[in-house]
Coordinates of C-alpha atoms in Angstrom, one line a residue:
X1 CA -24.7 -17.5 -9.4
X2 CA -26.0 -19.1 -12.6
X3 CA -23.3 -17.6 -14.7
X4 CA -20.5 -19.0 -12.6
X5 CA -19.7 -15.8 -10.8
X6 CA -19.8 -14.8 -7.2
X7 CA -23.0 -13.9 -5.5
X8 CA -23.2 -11.9 -2.3
X9 CA -25.5 -13.1 0.4
X10 CA -26.3 -11.8 3.8
X11 CA -25.6 -14.1 6.8
X12 CA -24.6 -14.2 10.4
X13 CA -21.3 -12.6 11.4
X14 CA -18.4 -14.9 10.6
X15 CA -16.9 -14.3 14.1
X16 CA -18.1 -12.7 17.4
X17 CA -14.8 -10.7 17.2
X18 CA -16.5 -8.3 14.8
X19 CA -19.1 -7.3 17.4
X20 CA -16.5 -7.1 20.1
X21 CA -14.4 -4.7 18.0
X22 CA -17.4 -2.4 17.5
X23 CA -18.5 -2.6 21.1
X24 CA -15.0 -1.7 22.2
X25 CA -15.2 1.4 20.1
X26 CA -18.7 2.3 21.2
X27 CA -19.9 2.0 17.6
X28 CA -23.5 1.0 16.6
X29 CA -24.1 0.6 12.9
X30 CA -27.5 1.3 11.3
X31 CA -29.4 -1.3 9.3
X32 CA -27.7 -1.8 5.9
X33 CA -24.4 -0.2 6.9
X34 CA -21.4 -1.7 5.2
X35 CA -18.0 -1.5 6.8
X36 CA -14.6 -3.2 6.7
X37 CA -13.1 -4.4 10.0
X38 CA -9.5 -5.5 10.1
X39 CA -9.2 -8.3 12.7
X40 CA -5.5 -8.7 11.9
X41 CA -4.3 -5.6 13.6
X42 CA -3.5 -7.2 16.9
X43 CA -1.3 -9.9 15.2
X44 CA 0.4 -7.3 12.9
X45 CA 1.2 -5.0 15.8
X46 CA 2.5 -7.9 17.9
X47 CA 4.8 -9.0 15.1
X48 CA 6.1 -5.5 14.6
X49 CA 6.7 -5.1 18.3
X50 CA 8.4 -8.5 18.5
X51 CA 10.8 -7.5 15.8
X52 CA 12.1 -4.6 17.7
X53 CA 14.5 -4.4 20.7
X54 CA 14.3 -0.7 20.4
X55 CA 13.1 1.4 17.5
X56 CA 10.1 2.9 15.7
X57 CA 7.2 1.9 13.6
X58 CA 6.0 4.6 11.2
X59 CA 2.6 4.1 9.6
X60 CA 1.5 6.2 6.6
X61 CA -1.8 5.5 4.9
X62 CA -5.2 6.9 4.1
X63 CA -7.4 6.4 7.1
X64 CA -9.8 7.8 9.7
X65 CA -10.3 7.7 13.5
X66 CA -13.2 5.4 14.4
X67 CA -15.8 8.2 14.8
X68 CA -15.2 9.3 11.2
X69 CA -14.6 5.8 9.8
X70 CA -18.0 4.6 11.0
X71 CA -19.8 7.9 10.3
X72 CA -23.2 7.6 8.7
X73 CA -21.9 9.5 5.7
X74 CA -19.6 6.6 5.0
X75 CA -22.2 3.9 5.2
X76 CA -21.1 2.2 1.9
X77 CA -17.6 1.5 3.4
X78 CA -14.2 2.3 2.1
X79 CA -13.5 -0.8 -0.1
X80 CA -12.1 0.1 -3.5
X81 CA -10.7 -2.0 -6.3
X82 CA -8.1 -1.0 -8.9
X83 CA -7.5 -2.8 -12.2
X84 CA -5.9 -1.4 -15.3
X85 CA -5.4 2.0 -13.8
X86 CA -9.1 2.3 -13.2
X87 CA -11.2 2.5 -10.0
X88 CA -14.3 0.4 -9.2
X89 CA -16.2 -1.0 -6.2
X90 CA -16.7 -4.5 -7.5
X91 CA -14.5 -6.9 -5.5
X92 CA -16.0 -10.0 -7.2
X93 CA -15.1 -8.8 -10.7
X94 CA -12.0 -10.6 -12.2
X95 CA -10.9 -12.2 -9.0
X96 CA -7.1 -12.3 -8.7
X97 CA -6.6 -9.7 -11.4
X98 CA -7.2 -6.5 -9.4
X99 CA -6.0 -4.8 -6.2
X100 CA -8.5 -4.5 -3.4
X101 CA -7.9 -1.8 -0.8
X102 CA -9.6 -0.3 2.2
X103 CA -8.9 2.7 4.5
X104 CA -7.3 2.2 7.9
X105 CA -9.4 2.6 11.0
X106 CA -6.8 4.4 13.1
X107 CA -8.3 4.1 16.6
X108 CA -8.2 0.3 16.6
X109 CA -4.7 0.4 15.1
X110 CA -3.5 2.6 18.0
X111 CA -5.2 0.4 20.5
X112 CA -3.6 -2.7 19.0
X113 CA -0.2 -1.1 19.0
X114 CA -0.4 0.0 22.6
X115 CA -1.7 -3.5 23.5
X116 CA 1.4 -5.0 21.9
X117 CA 3.7 -2.8 24.0
X118 CA 4.3 0.0 21.5
X119 CA 4.0 3.6 22.7
X120 CA 2.1 6.1 20.6
X121 CA 4.6 8.8 19.8
X122 CA 2.7 11.1 17.4
X123 CA 0.0 11.6 14.8
X124 CA -0.2 14.1 12.1
X125 CA -1.4 14.7 8.5
X126 CA 1.2 13.9 5.9
X127 CA 1.4 17.6 5.0
X128 CA 2.0 18.6 8.6
X129 CA 4.6 15.8 9.1
X130 CA 6.6 16.7 5.9
X131 CA 6.5 20.4 6.6
X132 CA 7.8 19.8 10.1
X133 CA 10.7 18.0 8.5
X134 CA 11.6 20.9 6.2
X135 CA 9.5 20.2 3.2
X136 CA 9.1 23.9 2.3
X137 CA 12.9 24.4 2.3
X138 CA 13.4 21.5 0.0
X139 CA 10.7 22.8 -2.4
X140 CA 12.3 26.3 -2.4
X141 CA 15.6 24.7 -3.2
X142 CA 14.2 23.1 -6.4
X143 CA 12.2 26.2 -7.3
X144 CA 15.3 28.4 -7.1
X145 CA 17.9 26.0 -8.5
X146 CA 19.8 27.3 -11.5
X147 CA 20.3 25.3 -14.6
X148 CA 17.1 23.2 -14.4
X149 CA 15.1 22.9 -17.5
X150 CA 11.7 24.5 -17.0
X151 CA 9.9 21.2 -17.7
X152 CA 11.9 19.4 -15.0
X153 CA 11.4 22.1 -12.5
X154 CA 7.7 22.2 -13.1
X155 CA 7.3 18.4 -12.9
X156 CA 9.2 18.1 -9.7
X157 CA 7.3 21.0 -8.0
X158 CA 4.0 19.5 -9.1
X159 CA 5.0 16.2 -7.6
X160 CA 6.0 17.8 -4.4
X161 CA 2.8 19.8 -4.2
X162 CA 0.9 16.6 -4.6
X163 CA 2.4 15.2 -1.4
X164 CA 1.0 18.0 0.7
X165 CA -2.3 18.8 -1.1
X166 CA -4.7 19.4 1.7
X167 CA -7.6 17.6 0.0
X168 CA -5.4 14.8 -1.3
X169 CA -2.2 13.1 -0.3
X170 CA -1.5 15.8 2.3
X171 CA -4.5 14.4 4.2
X172 CA -2.9 11.0 4.6
X173 CA -2.3 10.2 8.2
X174 CA 1.1 9.5 9.7
X175 CA 1.3 7.6 13.0
X176 CA 4.5 6.9 14.9
X177 CA 5.0 4.2 17.5
X178 CA 8.1 3.3 19.5
X179 CA 9.6 0.7 21.8
X180 CA 12.5 1.3 24.1
X181 CA 13.0 4.9 22.8
X182 CA 12.6 8.3 24.3
X183 CA 12.1 11.8 23.0
X184 CA 9.9 13.5 20.4
X185 CA 10.3 12.7 16.7
X186 CA 11.0 15.8 14.5
X187 CA 7.9 15.3 12.3
X188 CA 5.7 15.5 15.4
X189 CA 7.7 18.0 17.5
X190 CA 5.7 20.8 19.0
X191 CA 6.3 24.3 17.7
X192 CA 6.3 26.0 14.3
X193 CA 7.2 23.9 11.3
X194 CA 10.4 24.5 9.4
X195 CA 10.1 27.5 7.0
X196 CA 11.0 27.7 3.3
X197 CA 13.7 30.2 4.3
X198 CA 15.5 27.6 6.4
X199 CA 18.6 26.0 4.9
X200 CA 17.8 22.4 3.9
X201 CA 20.0 19.7 5.4
X202 CA 21.2 18.8 1.8
X203 CA 20.3 19.6 -1.7
X204 CA 16.8 18.3 -2.6
X205 CA 17.0 15.2 -4.9
X206 CA 15.1 15.3 -8.2
X207 CA 12.7 12.6 -9.4
X208 CA 14.1 9.9 -11.7
X209 CA 12.7 7.3 -14.0
X210 CA 12.2 5.0 -11.0
X211 CA 9.6 7.4 -9.5
X212 CA 6.0 7.7 -10.5
X213 CA 5.4 9.3 -13.9
X214 CA 5.3 13.1 -13.6
X215 CA 3.3 14.0 -16.7
X216 CA 3.7 14.3 -20.4
X217 CA 2.0 11.1 -21.4
X218 CA -1.7 10.7 -21.1
X219 CA -2.6 7.9 -18.6
X220 CA -5.9 5.9 -18.3
X221 CA -8.3 7.3 -15.7
X222 CA -6.9 7.0 -12.2
X223 CA -8.8 8.0 -9.0
X224 CA -7.7 11.3 -7.6
X225 CA -6.1 11.5 -4.2
X226 CA -9.1 13.5 -3.1
X227 CA -11.3 10.5 -4.0
X228 CA -9.0 8.1 -2.2
X229 CA -8.9 10.2 1.0
X230 CA -12.7 10.7 1.1
X231 CA -13.3 7.0 0.4
X232 CA -15.5 8.2 -2.5
X233 CA -15.3 7.9 -6.3
X234 CA -17.6 5.5 -8.0

């Protein structure tokens, strides 16, 4: 623009692959709808599959299946920018000085993985995945551990609860793919999840200085996990 910044202009699609992706999903976008389409999924999945003789690919991220990703209620897209611990939706502001992120469209990811020869082995919320692996038993271990200062116990329990919050990080999606492997993975195994009364495989580790801050010092405004999962926050 006249001030030396970036100016957004409407134009023809940069590649017919965009329309082909939407057609393959049976998606038709209304006038003015904004969405992010990752055309690098096929190459990424092919690279991942090519790196494995036998093994697993575990994907954990905030995302949605195609019907929810392209829902009319999400017509402004999922693109978000982060700079100085603050959230904005201005990708042309301070280019190179902020992180730009979008949610994952999981249906196309799964299609690309299977097209690359990876078998889809499971899908779950992060909360369900962790609980199936014994999360509640580890939490109970810390809650009942003797000798812990109250502040340490509280901070660790709060951090654990954040991982499984149903409207926050617990709603992250976990997808597993495999190549040359058989059998169900524990985090996706059918049946009741592990209970808090179950004995954990080992003593639950405590957070250290290398982990995310657990409180005590005010931080600049950060988006909540609820905002990230919804693709909201403005």
